[in-house]
Amino acid sequence: MPIVSRVRLLESPFVRWAIAVLYLATSLFLLIVVGDLPKPDQIAVTITCVIGFFVVPIALKGYVNSAPEEY
C-alpha cells in the first residue's frame, strides 16, 4: 500500500478520533495506573492528556491536508 493512500485513510473522522481515544487510554493507563503518581500529579497528567485528546485529531487532519495528492 503506497504511503499516500495510508495518509488518506486519516481523512476519515472516525479513524482520527479512534486514534485519539487510543492515545488517551494508553496515556492515562501508563501515566496514572502504571506510573503510580501522587494525586496532584495524577490531576495534572489527566488534564494534559484530555487536552491532547482534542489536539491529536486536529493535528492528524492538518497532516492529511498537507500531504501530497495521489498521482
mmCIF file of N, CA and C in Angstrom:
data_model
loop_
_atom_site.group_PDB
_atom_site.id
_atom_site.type_symbol
_atom_site.label_atom_id
_atom_site.label_comp_id
_atom_site.label_asym_id
_atom_site.label_seq_id
_atom_site.Cartn_x
_atom_site.Cartn_y
_atom_site.Cartn_z
ATOM 1 N N MET A 1 0.858 -1.178 0.000
ATOM 2 C CA MET A 1 0.000 0.000 0.000
ATOM 3 C C MET A 1 0.902 1.239 0.000
ATOM 4 N N PRO A 2 0.723 2.123 -0.971
ATOM 5 C CA PRO A 2 1.551 3.326 -1.004
ATOM 6 C C PRO A 2 1.315 4.217 0.219
ATOM 7 N N ILE A 3 2.333 4.986 0.559
ATOM 8 C CA ILE A 3 2.257 5.853 1.734
ATOM 9 C C ILE A 3 1.121 6.856 1.603
ATOM 10 N N VAL A 4 0.903 7.378 0.410
ATOM 11 C CA VAL A 4 -0.125 8.394 0.214
ATOM 12 C C VAL A 4 -1.490 7.842 0.557
ATOM 13 N N SER A 5 -1.809 6.606 0.156
ATOM 14 C CA SER A 5 -3.123 6.052 0.457
ATOM 15 C C SER A 5 -3.270 5.775 1.947
ATOM 16 N N ARG A 6 -2.177 5.484 2.641
ATOM 17 C CA ARG A 6 -2.249 5.327 4.102
ATOM 18 C C ARG A 6 -2.565 6.657 4.762
ATOM 19 N N VAL A 7 -1.998 7.720 4.227
ATOM 20 C CA VAL A 7 -2.271 9.048 4.761
ATOM 21 C C VAL A 7 -3.723 9.405 4.509
ATOM 22 N N ARG A 8 -4.233 9.070 3.342
ATOM 23 C CA ARG A 8 -5.629 9.374 3.006
ATOM 24 C C ARG A 8 -6.605 8.615 3.899
ATOM 25 N N LEU A 9 -6.170 7.516 4.483
ATOM 26 C CA LEU A 9 -7.012 6.791 5.435
ATOM 27 C C LEU A 9 -7.373 7.685 6.619
ATOM 28 N N LEU A 10 -6.481 8.622 6.935
ATOM 29 C CA LEU A 10 -6.715 9.535 8.052
ATOM 30 C C LEU A 10 -7.740 10.617 7.728
ATOM 31 N N GLU A 11 -8.233 10.675 6.494
ATOM 32 C CA GLU A 11 -9.267 11.646 6.152
ATOM 33 C C GLU A 11 -10.568 11.347 6.895
ATOM 34 N N SER A 12 -10.779 10.110 7.251
ATOM 35 C CA SER A 12 -12.000 9.718 7.951
ATOM 36 C C SER A 12 -11.968 10.232 9.396
ATOM 37 N N PRO A 13 -12.997 10.989 9.810
ATOM 38 C CA PRO A 13 -13.045 11.450 11.199
ATOM 39 C C PRO A 13 -13.070 10.291 12.200
ATOM 40 N N PHE A 14 -13.700 9.192 11.803
ATOM 41 C CA PHE A 14 -13.763 8.036 12.695
ATOM 42 C C PHE A 14 -12.366 7.515 13.019
ATOM 43 N N VAL A 15 -11.515 7.438 12.016
ATOM 44 C CA VAL A 15 -10.147 6.943 12.213
ATOM 45 C C VAL A 15 -9.360 7.900 13.101
ATOM 46 N N ARG A 16 -9.487 9.209 12.837
ATOM 47 C CA ARG A 16 -8.764 10.193 13.647
ATOM 48 C C ARG A 16 -9.203 10.150 15.109
ATOM 49 N N TRP A 17 -10.515 10.055 15.359
ATOM 50 C CA TRP A 17 -10.989 10.015 16.739
ATOM 51 C C TRP A 17 -10.668 8.685 17.412
ATOM 52 N N ALA A 18 -10.627 7.607 16.639
ATOM 53 C CA ALA A 18 -10.225 6.318 17.210
ATOM 54 C C ALA A 18 -8.768 6.371 17.669
ATOM 55 N N ILE A 19 -7.918 7.016 16.884
ATOM 56 C CA ILE A 19 -6.523 7.184 17.282
ATOM 57 C C ILE A 19 -6.441 8.054 18.538
ATOM 58 N N ALA A 20 -7.273 9.093 18.625
ATOM 59 C CA ALA A 20 -7.267 9.963 19.795
ATOM 60 C C ALA A 20 -7.725 9.210 21.042
ATOM 61 N N VAL A 21 -8.736 8.365 20.912
ATOM 62 C CA VAL A 21 -9.202 7.576 22.060
ATOM 63 C C VAL A 21 -8.119 6.600 22.501
ATOM 64 N N LEU A 22 -7.446 5.991 21.535
ATOM 65 C CA LEU A 22 -6.349 5.078 21.858
ATOM 66 C C LEU A 22 -5.219 5.824 22.570
ATOM 67 N N TYR A 23 -4.915 7.030 22.089
ATOM 68 C CA TYR A 23 -3.898 7.866 22.744
ATOM 69 C C TYR A 23 -4.293 8.164 24.193
ATOM 70 N N LEU A 24 -5.537 8.584 24.405
ATOM 71 C CA LEU A 24 -5.991 8.949 25.745
ATOM 72 C C LEU A 24 -5.950 7.748 26.685
ATOM 73 N N ALA A 25 -6.473 6.624 26.243
ATOM 74 C CA ALA A 25 -6.499 5.429 27.089
ATOM 75 C C ALA A 25 -5.089 4.956 27.430
ATOM 76 N N THR A 26 -4.227 4.925 26.441
ATOM 77 C CA THR A 26 -2.857 4.470 26.683
ATOM 78 C C THR A 26 -2.106 5.426 27.593
ATOM 79 N N SER A 27 -2.248 6.715 27.352
ATOM 80 C CA SER A 27 -1.543 7.710 28.173
ATOM 81 C C SER A 27 -1.985 7.651 29.629
ATOM 82 N N LEU A 28 -3.287 7.631 29.829
ATOM 83 C CA LEU A 28 -3.779 7.594 31.208
ATOM 84 C C LEU A 28 -3.396 6.304 31.900
ATOM 85 N N PHE A 29 -3.457 5.192 31.190
ATOM 86 C CA PHE A 29 -3.072 3.926 31.802
ATOM 87 C C PHE A 29 -1.601 3.923 32.191
ATOM 88 N N LEU A 30 -0.741 4.341 31.271
ATOM 89 C CA LEU A 30 0.693 4.295 31.551
ATOM 90 C C LEU A 30 1.111 5.311 32.607
ATOM 91 N N LEU A 31 0.543 6.497 32.578
ATOM 92 C CA LEU A 31 0.991 7.542 33.484
ATOM 93 C C LEU A 31 0.352 7.457 34.867
ATOM 94 N N ILE A 32 -0.885 7.013 34.949
ATOM 95 C CA ILE A 32 -1.566 7.007 36.250
ATOM 96 C C ILE A 32 -1.541 5.627 36.894
ATOM 97 N N VAL A 33 -1.938 4.606 36.148
ATOM 98 C CA VAL A 33 -2.022 3.269 36.732
ATOM 99 C C VAL A 33 -0.638 2.662 36.917
ATOM 100 N N VAL A 34 0.139 2.636 35.854
ATOM 101 C CA VAL A 34 1.458 2.018 35.913
ATOM 102 C C VAL A 34 2.469 2.955 36.578
ATOM 103 N N GLY A 35 2.321 4.252 36.346
ATOM 104 C CA GLY A 35 3.274 5.223 36.862
ATOM 105 C C GLY A 35 3.199 5.451 38.356
ATOM 106 N N ASP A 36 2.077 5.120 38.986
ATOM 107 C CA ASP A 36 1.904 5.266 40.431
ATOM 108 C C ASP A 36 2.272 6.678 40.904
ATOM 109 N N LEU A 37 1.600 7.674 40.313
ATOM 110 C CA LEU A 37 1.868 9.076 40.632
ATOM 111 C C LEU A 37 1.077 9.530 41.852
ATOM 112 N N PRO A 38 1.574 10.533 42.561
ATOM 113 C CA PRO A 38 0.788 11.126 43.650
ATOM 114 C C PRO A 38 -0.438 11.849 43.079
ATOM 115 N N LYS A 39 -1.428 12.102 43.916
ATOM 116 C CA LYS A 39 -2.710 12.656 43.489
ATOM 117 C C LYS A 39 -2.582 13.969 42.708
ATOM 118 N N PRO A 40 -1.808 14.967 43.166
ATOM 119 C CA PRO A 40 -1.714 16.207 42.383
ATOM 120 C C PRO A 40 -1.130 15.978 40.989
ATOM 121 N N ASP A 41 -0.163 15.087 40.888
ATOM 122 C CA ASP A 41 0.420 14.775 39.588
ATOM 123 C C ASP A 41 -0.577 14.042 38.701
ATOM 124 N N GLN A 42 -1.400 13.188 39.282
ATOM 125 C CA GLN A 42 -2.424 12.493 38.514
ATOM 126 C C GLN A 42 -3.412 13.484 37.902
ATOM 127 N N ILE A 43 -3.774 14.507 38.666
ATOM 128 C CA ILE A 43 -4.706 15.519 38.172
ATOM 129 C C ILE A 43 -4.073 16.291 37.013
ATOM 130 N N ALA A 44 -2.822 16.681 37.160
ATOM 131 C CA ALA A 44 -2.131 17.422 36.104
ATOM 132 C C ALA A 44 -1.975 16.574 34.846
ATOM 133 N N VAL A 45 -1.634 15.316 35.003
ATOM 134 C CA VAL A 45 -1.471 14.417 33.859
ATOM 135 C C VAL A 45 -2.809 14.197 33.170
ATOM 136 N N THR A 46 -3.868 14.028 33.937
ATOM 137 C CA THR A 46 -5.199 13.824 33.358
ATOM 138 C C THR A 46 -5.618 15.027 32.529
ATOM 139 N N ILE A 47 -5.409 16.226 33.045
ATOM 140 C CA ILE A 47 -5.769 17.443 32.314
ATOM 141 C C ILE A 47 -4.949 17.539 31.019
ATOM 142 N N THR A 48 -3.666 17.268 31.101
ATOM 143 C CA THR A 48 -2.798 17.322 29.926
ATOM 144 C C THR A 48 -3.220 16.286 28.873
ATOM 145 N N CYS A 49 -3.549 15.094 29.309
ATOM 146 C CA CYS A 49 -3.959 14.052 28.370
ATOM 147 C C CYS A 49 -5.298 14.380 27.708
ATOM 148 N N VAL A 50 -6.218 14.963 28.455
ATOM 149 C CA VAL A 50 -7.513 15.334 27.875
ATOM 150 C C VAL A 50 -7.322 16.432 26.832
ATOM 151 N N ILE A 51 -6.457 17.380 27.103
ATOM 152 C CA ILE A 51 -6.162 18.418 26.105
ATOM 153 C C ILE A 51 -5.545 17.770 24.865
ATOM 154 N N GLY A 52 -4.627 16.856 25.063
ATOM 155 C CA GLY A 52 -4.013 16.146 23.942
ATOM 156 C C GLY A 52 -5.023 15.329 23.159
ATOM 157 N N PHE A 53 -6.050 14.814 23.840
ATOM 158 C CA PHE A 53 -7.105 14.054 23.179
ATOM 159 C C PHE A 53 -7.804 14.890 22.106
ATOM 160 N N PHE A 54 -7.958 16.179 22.355
ATOM 161 C CA PHE A 54 -8.591 17.054 21.371
ATOM 162 C C PHE A 54 -7.597 17.588 20.342
ATOM 163 N N VAL A 55 -6.329 17.608 20.677
ATOM 164 C CA VAL A 55 -5.313 18.109 19.758
ATOM 165 C C VAL A 55 -4.939 17.063 18.709
ATOM 166 N N VAL A 56 -4.926 15.803 19.068
ATOM 167 C CA VAL A 56 -4.491 14.737 18.153
ATOM 168 C C VAL A 56 -5.317 14.706 16.856
ATOM 169 N N PRO A 57 -6.665 14.697 16.908
ATOM 170 C CA PRO A 57 -7.406 14.679 15.644
ATOM 171 C C PRO A 57 -7.184 15.932 14.787
ATOM 172 N N ILE A 58 -7.021 17.066 15.423
ATOM 173 C CA ILE A 58 -6.769 18.309 14.686
ATOM 174 C C ILE A 58 -5.409 18.226 13.989
ATOM 175 N N ALA A 59 -4.414 17.712 14.694
ATOM 176 C CA ALA A 59 -3.077 17.578 14.106
ATOM 177 C C ALA A 59 -3.086 16.568 12.959
ATOM 178 N N LEU A 60 -3.807 15.472 13.116
ATOM 179 C CA LEU A 60 -3.881 14.482 12.045
ATOM 180 C C LEU A 60 -4.589 15.044 10.814
ATOM 181 N N LYS A 61 -5.629 15.838 11.032
ATOM 182 C CA LYS A 61 -6.328 16.452 9.902
ATOM 183 C C LYS A 61 -5.398 17.426 9.169
ATOM 184 N N GLY A 62 -4.632 18.193 9.909
ATOM 185 C CA GLY A 62 -3.664 19.092 9.296
ATOM 186 C C GLY A 62 -2.608 18.331 8.516
ATOM 187 N N TYR A 63 -2.193 17.203 9.035
ATOM 188 C CA TYR A 63 -1.216 16.367 8.338
ATOM 189 C C TYR A 63 -1.792 15.847 7.026
ATOM 190 N N VAL A 64 -3.034 15.417 7.053
ATOM 191 C CA VAL A 64 -3.684 14.914 5.841
ATOM 192 C C VAL A 64 -3.807 16.039 4.815
ATOM 193 N N ASN A 65 -4.169 17.228 5.254
ATOM 194 C CA ASN A 65 -4.326 18.363 4.335
ATOM 195 C C ASN A 65 -3.003 18.784 3.709
ATOM 196 N N SER A 66 -1.894 18.554 4.399
ATOM 197 C CA SER A 66 -0.590 18.954 3.862
ATOM 198 C C SER A 66 0.077 17.851 3.044
ATOM 199 N N ALA A 67 -0.512 16.664 3.042
ATOM 200 C CA ALA A 67 0.077 15.543 2.285
ATOM 201 C C ALA A 67 -0.078 15.775 0.793
ATOM 202 N N PRO A 68 0.873 15.298 -0.002
ATOM 203 C CA PRO A 68 0.761 15.465 -1.458
ATOM 204 C C PRO A 68 -0.409 14.667 -2.011
ATOM 205 N N GLU A 69 -0.954 15.142 -3.106
ATOM 206 C CA GLU A 69 -2.061 14.451 -3.766
ATOM 207 C C GLU A 69 -1.547 13.169 -4.422
ATOM 208 N N GLU A 70 -2.455 12.215 -4.616
ATOM 209 C CA GLU A 70 -2.083 10.973 -5.298
ATOM 210 C C GLU A 70 -1.853 11.252 -6.776
ATOM 211 N N TYR A 71 -1.008 10.483 -7.371
ATOM 212 C CA TYR A 71 -0.677 10.675 -8.788
ATOM 213 C C TYR A 71 -1.724 10.069 -9.676
#
